[in-house]
Amino acid sequence: MAADERTRYFRRLSRLRGSARRWSVLAGGLGGATAVLTPYAGIGLADAAWAAAAGAATALAAWRWVDLRALAAQPAPPPLDPAQVAARNRARLVAAVERLPAGAGVLAEVRRVRSRSALRGTAAAQPWQRLDRAAAAMNSMTGRLTGLAEPAVAEAAAAEQSLRELADRVASVERALRLAPADAKPPLVEAHRALAGQLETGVAAYERLVVAAAGYLAEEYRPDTEHPAATRLTEATDLLHGFASALSELRTVSRPAPSR
């Protein structure tokens, strides 16, 4: 935002400077024409128009120079840090990609791959992969989990986000543990063990939730009778078999007996 304000400041300063120069040139030209033509042709209606135009151009040029000096007296907004500029450009790029038809899915896959790469080699990698597979299965069922299952879907989404953050925390503590001196390692080891245990328990509970959701869908959509499409196909098959048998009998009856 600050970078945009700085750009707008200098753009407005440049426009005011150009406008002040243009009006100054126009005022000078009209003033010179008025000074030359008035004594040459005498004072008339046309001379009054020349004089009015010259005065208006002079006044506008003066106002533009006043505005320019007032704006130039204001300090320019400070430039942004390169990291902030990069973050702003990245946010704009992400917003532009998300507006594409498949942009949201592409960004989600990029974030997923980046998170998996960041956790590689840590104790959180294997639970994160299990969570990722379970979350993919849950997302494939979300649109059909309606009614009484909707609170469970919301709870699953919140739990998934919490478990992903917990996996990042486990990996961060593990990296810090590798760099810690010997006297500082015992509390970090204990914290890492506790966090890793919470992650394992949470992922297992999430997997059980996904299995329960699949069971709910299976029971909800289990038909009490045979599917109508299968019934129609069976009837059509029986009908075709009947036609085939009738044609076979017809050929047998209509075929003349062999002469002796």
mmCIF file of C-alpha atoms in Angstrom:
data_model
loop_
_atom_site.group_PDB
_atom_site.id
_atom_site.type_symbol
_atom_site.label_atom_id
_atom_site.label_comp_id
_atom_site.label_asym_id
_atom_site.label_seq_id
_atom_site.Cartn_x
_atom_site.Cartn_y
_atom_site.Cartn_z
ATOM 1 C CA MET A 1 0.000 0.000 0.000
ATOM 2 C CA ALA A 2 2.815 2.409 0.913
ATOM 3 C CA ALA A 3 4.528 1.660 -2.372
ATOM 4 C CA ASP A 4 1.311 2.530 -4.192
ATOM 5 C CA GLU A 5 1.046 5.811 -2.260
ATOM 6 C CA ARG A 6 4.636 6.680 -3.159
ATOM 7 C CA THR A 7 3.984 5.919 -6.827
ATOM 8 C CA ARG A 8 0.794 7.971 -6.809
ATOM 9 C CA TYR A 9 2.612 10.863 -5.124
ATOM 10 C CA PHE A 10 5.302 11.122 -7.804
ATOM 11 C CA ARG A 11 2.778 10.523 -10.588
ATOM 12 C CA ARG A 12 0.610 13.388 -9.325
ATOM 13 C CA LEU A 13 3.694 15.592 -8.934
ATOM 14 C CA SER A 14 4.677 14.894 -12.521
ATOM 15 C CA ARG A 15 1.167 15.633 -13.802
ATOM 16 C CA LEU A 16 1.002 18.945 -11.922
ATOM 17 C CA ARG A 17 4.406 19.982 -13.229
ATOM 18 C CA GLY A 18 3.435 19.184 -16.815
ATOM 19 C CA SER A 19 0.077 20.957 -16.436
ATOM 20 C CA ALA A 20 1.726 24.061 -14.961
ATOM 21 C CA ARG A 21 4.199 24.207 -17.839
ATOM 22 C CA ARG A 22 1.511 23.774 -20.483
ATOM 23 C CA TRP A 23 -0.676 26.514 -19.036
ATOM 24 C CA SER A 24 2.351 28.806 -18.676
ATOM 25 C CA VAL A 25 3.231 28.341 -22.348
ATOM 26 C CA LEU A 26 -0.397 28.890 -23.377
ATOM 27 C CA ALA A 27 -0.677 31.994 -21.195
ATOM 28 C CA GLY A 28 2.537 33.378 -22.659
ATOM 29 C CA GLY A 29 1.364 32.742 -26.219
ATOM 30 C CA LEU A 30 -2.059 34.298 -25.674
ATOM 31 C CA GLY A 31 -0.562 37.222 -23.807
ATOM 32 C CA GLY A 32 1.940 37.869 -26.590
ATOM 33 C CA ALA A 33 -0.769 37.629 -29.248
ATOM 34 C CA THR A 34 -2.953 40.072 -27.290
ATOM 35 C CA ALA A 35 -0.066 42.534 -26.884
ATOM 36 C CA VAL A 36 0.731 42.415 -30.609
ATOM 37 C CA LEU A 37 -2.740 42.324 -32.176
ATOM 38 C CA THR A 38 -4.495 44.861 -29.952
ATOM 39 C CA PRO A 39 -2.409 47.915 -31.047
ATOM 40 C CA TYR A 40 -2.261 46.588 -34.616
ATOM 41 C CA ALA A 41 -5.985 46.182 -35.239
ATOM 42 C CA GLY A 42 -7.391 48.415 -32.557
ATOM 43 C CA ILE A 43 -9.526 47.474 -29.587
ATOM 44 C CA GLY A 44 -12.591 45.442 -30.506
ATOM 45 C CA LEU A 45 -14.612 42.386 -29.560
ATOM 46 C CA ALA A 46 -11.930 40.002 -30.794
ATOM 47 C CA ASP A 47 -9.310 41.794 -28.720
ATOM 48 C CA ALA A 48 -11.467 41.383 -25.622
ATOM 49 C CA ALA A 49 -11.650 37.634 -26.314
ATOM 50 C CA TRP A 50 -7.875 37.431 -26.725
ATOM 51 C CA ALA A 51 -7.348 39.335 -23.476
ATOM 52 C CA ALA A 52 -9.875 37.180 -21.585
ATOM 53 C CA ALA A 53 -8.244 33.961 -22.826
ATOM 54 C CA ALA A 54 -4.791 35.241 -21.896
ATOM 55 C CA GLY A 55 -5.987 36.215 -18.412
ATOM 56 C CA ALA A 56 -7.697 32.860 -17.833
ATOM 57 C CA ALA A 57 -4.625 30.948 -18.989
ATOM 58 C CA THR A 58 -2.407 33.054 -16.732
ATOM 59 C CA ALA A 59 -4.657 32.432 -13.737
ATOM 60 C CA LEU A 60 -4.780 28.677 -14.380
ATOM 61 C CA ALA A 61 -1.006 28.551 -14.783
ATOM 62 C CA ALA A 62 -0.585 30.381 -11.477
ATOM 63 C CA TRP A 63 -2.963 27.968 -9.699
ATOM 64 C CA ARG A 64 -1.114 24.972 -11.117
ATOM 65 C CA TRP A 65 2.215 26.325 -9.902
ATOM 66 C CA VAL A 66 0.741 26.939 -6.454
ATOM 67 C CA ASP A 67 -0.603 23.357 -6.324
ATOM 68 C CA LEU A 68 2.751 22.048 -7.505
ATOM 69 C CA ARG A 69 4.676 23.908 -4.805
ATOM 70 C CA ALA A 70 2.210 22.759 -2.128
ATOM 71 C CA LEU A 71 2.538 19.120 -3.177
ATOM 72 C CA ALA A 72 6.321 19.344 -3.531
ATOM 73 C CA ALA A 73 6.507 20.711 0.009
ATOM 74 C CA GLN A 74 4.955 17.500 1.355
ATOM 75 C CA PRO A 75 7.403 14.680 2.120
ATOM 76 C CA ALA A 76 7.178 11.701 -0.201
ATOM 77 C CA PRO A 77 5.962 8.431 1.338
ATOM 78 C CA PRO A 78 8.905 6.225 2.343
ATOM 79 C CA PRO A 79 9.789 3.315 0.049
ATOM 80 C CA LEU A 80 8.800 -0.190 1.108
ATOM 81 C CA ASP A 81 11.254 -2.836 2.141
ATOM 82 C CA PRO A 82 12.047 -5.231 -0.753
ATOM 83 C CA ALA A 83 10.595 -8.098 1.261
ATOM 84 C CA GLN A 84 7.329 -6.215 1.658
ATOM 85 C CA VAL A 85 7.247 -5.420 -2.051
ATOM 86 C CA ALA A 86 7.836 -9.092 -2.855
ATOM 87 C CA ALA A 87 5.059 -10.125 -0.450
ATOM 88 C CA ARG A 88 2.670 -7.640 -2.044
ATOM 89 C CA ASN A 89 3.503 -8.842 -5.549
ATOM 90 C CA ARG A 90 3.104 -12.448 -4.441
ATOM 91 C CA ALA A 91 -0.308 -11.658 -2.946
ATOM 92 C CA ARG A 92 -1.374 -10.019 -6.212
ATOM 93 C CA LEU A 93 -0.189 -13.042 -8.191
ATOM 94 C CA VAL A 94 -2.050 -15.433 -5.890
ATOM 95 C CA ALA A 95 -5.225 -13.355 -6.185
ATOM 96 C CA ALA A 96 -4.922 -13.351 -9.980
ATOM 97 C CA VAL A 97 -4.424 -17.134 -10.108
ATOM 98 C CA GLU A 98 -7.361 -17.742 -7.762
ATOM 99 C CA ARG A 99 -9.647 -15.936 -10.203
ATOM 100 C CA LEU A 100 -8.894 -18.541 -12.871
ATOM 101 C CA PRO A 101 -11.312 -21.482 -13.257
ATOM 102 C CA ALA A 102 -8.890 -24.034 -11.792
ATOM 103 C CA GLY A 103 -6.702 -21.555 -9.919
ATOM 104 C CA ALA A 104 -7.830 -22.432 -6.403
ATOM 105 C CA GLY A 105 -7.091 -26.113 -6.930
ATOM 106 C CA VAL A 106 -3.659 -25.385 -8.394
ATOM 107 C CA LEU A 107 -2.722 -23.153 -5.466
ATOM 108 C CA ALA A 108 -3.946 -25.725 -2.961
ATOM 109 C CA GLU A 109 -1.775 -28.384 -4.607
ATOM 110 C CA VAL A 110 1.249 -26.061 -4.615
ATOM 111 C CA ARG A 111 0.783 -25.308 -0.910
ATOM 112 C CA ARG A 112 0.367 -29.009 -0.153
ATOM 113 C CA VAL A 113 3.579 -29.962 -1.976
ATOM 114 C CA ARG A 114 5.492 -27.132 -0.313
ATOM 115 C CA SER A 115 4.297 -28.177 3.142
ATOM 116 C CA ARG A 116 5.231 -31.807 2.492
ATOM 117 C CA SER A 117 8.709 -30.766 1.330
ATOM 118 C CA ALA A 118 9.194 -28.612 4.428
ATOM 119 C CA LEU A 119 8.372 -31.551 6.726
ATOM 120 C CA ARG A 120 10.540 -34.082 4.899
ATOM 121 C CA GLY A 121 13.041 -35.791 7.176
ATOM 122 C CA THR A 122 11.184 -34.940 10.393
ATOM 123 C CA ALA A 123 8.983 -36.991 12.702
ATOM 124 C CA ALA A 124 5.968 -35.073 11.420
ATOM 125 C CA ALA A 125 6.371 -36.230 7.807
ATOM 126 C CA GLN A 126 4.659 -39.604 8.118
ATOM 127 C CA PRO A 127 1.671 -38.389 10.199
ATOM 128 C CA TRP A 128 1.293 -35.447 7.809
ATOM 129 C CA GLN A 129 1.087 -37.803 4.819
ATOM 130 C CA ARG A 130 -1.583 -39.856 6.582
ATOM 131 C CA LEU A 131 -3.474 -36.682 7.395
ATOM 132 C CA ASP A 132 -3.181 -35.533 3.793
ATOM 133 C CA ARG A 133 -4.630 -38.784 2.450
ATOM 134 C CA ALA A 134 -7.448 -38.720 4.981
ATOM 135 C CA ALA A 135 -8.201 -35.066 4.225
ATOM 136 C CA ALA A 136 -8.388 -35.818 0.496
ATOM 137 C CA ALA A 137 -10.886 -38.586 1.199
ATOM 138 C CA MET A 138 -12.886 -36.294 3.463
ATOM 139 C CA ASN A 139 -12.961 -33.525 0.867
ATOM 140 C CA SER A 140 -14.304 -35.946 -1.726
ATOM 141 C CA MET A 141 -17.262 -36.686 0.564
ATOM 142 C CA THR A 142 -17.923 -33.170 1.866
ATOM 143 C CA GLY A 143 -20.550 -32.252 -0.730
ATOM 144 C CA ARG A 144 -22.628 -35.307 0.159
ATOM 145 C CA LEU A 145 -22.334 -35.055 3.942
ATOM 146 C CA THR A 146 -25.426 -32.969 4.612
ATOM 147 C CA GLY A 147 -28.084 -32.823 7.263
ATOM 148 C CA LEU A 148 -26.982 -34.358 10.536
ATOM 149 C CA ALA A 149 -23.418 -34.771 9.212
ATOM 150 C CA GLU A 150 -22.791 -31.053 8.575
ATOM 151 C CA PRO A 151 -21.428 -30.324 12.108
ATOM 152 C CA ALA A 152 -18.984 -33.190 11.673
ATOM 153 C CA VAL A 153 -17.769 -31.689 8.383
ATOM 154 C CA ALA A 154 -17.103 -28.329 10.059
ATOM 155 C CA GLU A 155 -15.331 -30.057 12.943
ATOM 156 C CA ALA A 156 -13.204 -32.052 10.498
ATOM 157 C CA ALA A 157 -12.107 -28.887 8.667
ATOM 158 C CA ALA A 158 -11.100 -27.204 11.921
ATOM 159 C CA ALA A 159 -9.301 -30.330 13.131
ATOM 160 C CA GLU A 160 -7.392 -30.657 9.847
ATOM 161 C CA GLN A 161 -6.102 -27.091 10.066
ATOM 162 C CA SER A 162 -5.133 -27.563 13.713
ATOM 163 C CA LEU A 163 -3.283 -30.804 12.976
ATOM 164 C CA ARG A 164 -1.360 -29.227 10.095
ATOM 165 C CA GLU A 165 -0.250 -26.412 12.397
ATOM 166 C CA LEU A 166 0.735 -28.998 15.007
ATOM 167 C CA ALA A 167 2.831 -30.838 12.395
ATOM 168 C CA ASP A 168 4.660 -27.597 11.573
ATOM 169 C CA ARG A 169 5.278 -27.063 15.282
ATOM 170 C CA VAL A 170 6.699 -30.576 15.672
ATOM 171 C CA ALA A 171 9.060 -30.003 12.751
ATOM 172 C CA SER A 172 10.158 -26.610 14.109
ATOM 173 C CA VAL A 173 10.970 -28.034 17.536
ATOM 174 C CA GLU A 174 12.863 -30.909 15.907
ATOM 175 C CA ARG A 175 14.976 -28.506 13.852
ATOM 176 C CA ALA A 176 15.691 -26.413 16.935
ATOM 177 C CA LEU A 177 16.639 -29.590 18.793
ATOM 178 C CA ARG A 178 19.364 -30.338 16.244
ATOM 179 C CA LEU A 179 20.967 -26.938 16.855
ATOM 180 C CA ALA A 180 20.515 -26.738 20.625
ATOM 181 C CA PRO A 181 23.475 -27.206 22.971
ATOM 182 C CA ALA A 182 23.619 -30.296 25.135
ATOM 183 C CA ASP A 183 22.345 -28.597 28.307
ATOM 184 C CA ALA A 184 19.264 -27.198 26.499
ATOM 185 C CA LYS A 185 18.246 -30.431 24.784
ATOM 186 C CA PRO A 186 16.355 -32.274 27.593
ATOM 187 C CA PRO A 187 13.375 -29.861 27.743
ATOM 188 C CA LEU A 188 13.226 -29.694 23.949
ATOM 189 C CA VAL A 189 13.284 -33.475 23.714
ATOM 190 C CA GLU A 190 10.398 -33.689 26.161
ATOM 191 C CA ALA A 191 8.421 -31.015 24.301
ATOM 192 C CA HIS A 192 9.064 -32.731 20.980
ATOM 193 C CA ARG A 193 7.932 -36.087 22.357
ATOM 194 C CA ALA A 194 4.717 -34.567 23.732
ATOM 195 C CA LEU A 195 3.923 -32.714 20.509
ATOM 196 C CA ALA A 196 4.662 -35.763 18.359
ATOM 197 C CA GLY A 197 2.362 -37.851 20.569
ATOM 198 C CA GLN A 198 -0.418 -35.285 20.236
ATOM 199 C CA LEU A 199 0.043 -35.270 16.467
ATOM 200 C CA GLU A 200 -0.117 -39.064 16.222
ATOM 201 C CA THR A 201 -3.229 -39.199 18.407
ATOM 202 C CA GLY A 202 -4.911 -36.404 16.477
ATOM 203 C CA VAL A 203 -4.206 -37.931 13.074
ATOM 204 C CA ALA A 204 -5.520 -41.308 14.212
ATOM 205 C CA ALA A 205 -8.700 -39.645 15.492
ATOM 206 C CA TYR A 206 -9.097 -37.788 12.187
ATOM 207 C CA GLU A 207 -8.726 -41.045 10.248
ATOM 208 C CA ARG A 208 -11.435 -42.622 12.401
ATOM 209 C CA LEU A 209 -13.671 -39.647 11.659
ATOM 210 C CA VAL A 210 -13.154 -40.110 7.923
ATOM 211 C CA VAL A 211 -13.978 -43.809 8.194
ATOM 212 C CA ALA A 212 -17.120 -42.943 10.156
ATOM 213 C CA ALA A 213 -18.116 -40.403 7.481
ATOM 214 C CA ALA A 214 -17.671 -43.033 4.772
ATOM 215 C CA GLY A 215 -19.814 -45.428 6.791
ATOM 216 C CA TYR A 216 -22.482 -42.762 7.183
ATOM 217 C CA LEU A 217 -22.584 -42.237 3.412
ATOM 218 C CA ALA A 218 -22.695 -45.958 2.769
ATOM 219 C CA GLU A 219 -25.674 -46.419 5.101
ATOM 220 C CA GLU A 220 -27.465 -43.303 3.871
ATOM 221 C CA TYR A 221 -27.229 -44.232 0.208
ATOM 222 C CA ARG A 222 -27.679 -47.996 0.613
ATOM 223 C CA PRO A 223 -30.864 -48.884 -1.318
ATOM 224 C CA ASP A 224 -33.520 -51.065 0.273
ATOM 225 C CA THR A 225 -34.345 -52.608 -3.089
ATOM 226 C CA GLU A 226 -32.520 -53.193 -6.321
ATOM 227 C CA HIS A 227 -31.483 -50.074 -8.189
ATOM 228 C CA PRO A 228 -34.079 -49.026 -10.807
ATOM 229 C CA ALA A 229 -31.502 -49.012 -13.602
ATOM 230 C CA ALA A 230 -30.443 -52.559 -12.781
ATOM 231 C CA THR A 231 -34.102 -53.628 -12.695
ATOM 232 C CA ARG A 232 -34.760 -52.148 -16.123
ATOM 233 C CA LEU A 233 -31.662 -53.804 -17.575
ATOM 234 C CA THR A 234 -32.734 -57.176 -16.177
ATOM 235 C CA GLU A 235 -36.200 -56.778 -17.667
ATOM 236 C CA ALA A 236 -34.720 -55.784 -21.027
ATOM 237 C CA THR A 237 -32.416 -58.789 -20.950
ATOM 238 C CA ASP A 238 -35.292 -61.141 -20.189
ATOM 239 C CA LEU A 239 -37.291 -59.558 -22.981
ATOM 240 C CA LEU A 240 -34.478 -60.050 -25.485
ATOM 241 C CA HIS A 241 -34.089 -63.661 -24.397
ATOM 242 C CA GLY A 242 -37.824 -64.103 -24.963
ATOM 243 C CA PHE A 243 -37.578 -62.616 -28.445
ATOM 244 C CA ALA A 244 -34.648 -64.883 -29.268
ATOM 245 C CA SER A 245 -36.541 -67.978 -28.105
ATOM 246 C CA ALA A 246 -39.631 -66.964 -30.077
ATOM 247 C CA LEU A 247 -37.619 -66.405 -33.255
ATOM 248 C CA SER A 248 -35.920 -69.753 -32.823
ATOM 249 C CA GLU A 249 -39.260 -71.526 -32.445
ATOM 250 C CA LEU A 250 -40.639 -69.636 -35.434
ATOM 251 C CA ARG A 251 -37.774 -70.752 -37.640
ATOM 252 C CA THR A 252 -38.273 -74.359 -36.509
ATOM 253 C CA VAL A 253 -41.972 -74.281 -37.318
ATOM 254 C CA SER A 254 -41.634 -72.482 -40.643
ATOM 255 C CA ARG A 255 -38.731 -74.628 -41.905
ATOM 256 C CA PRO A 256 -40.097 -77.280 -44.311
ATOM 257 C CA ALA A 257 -39.635 -80.891 -43.392
ATOM 258 C CA PRO A 258 -36.988 -82.699 -45.441
ATOM 259 C CA SER A 259 -38.343 -84.907 -48.203
ATOM 260 C CA ARG A 260 -37.714 -88.595 -48.027
#
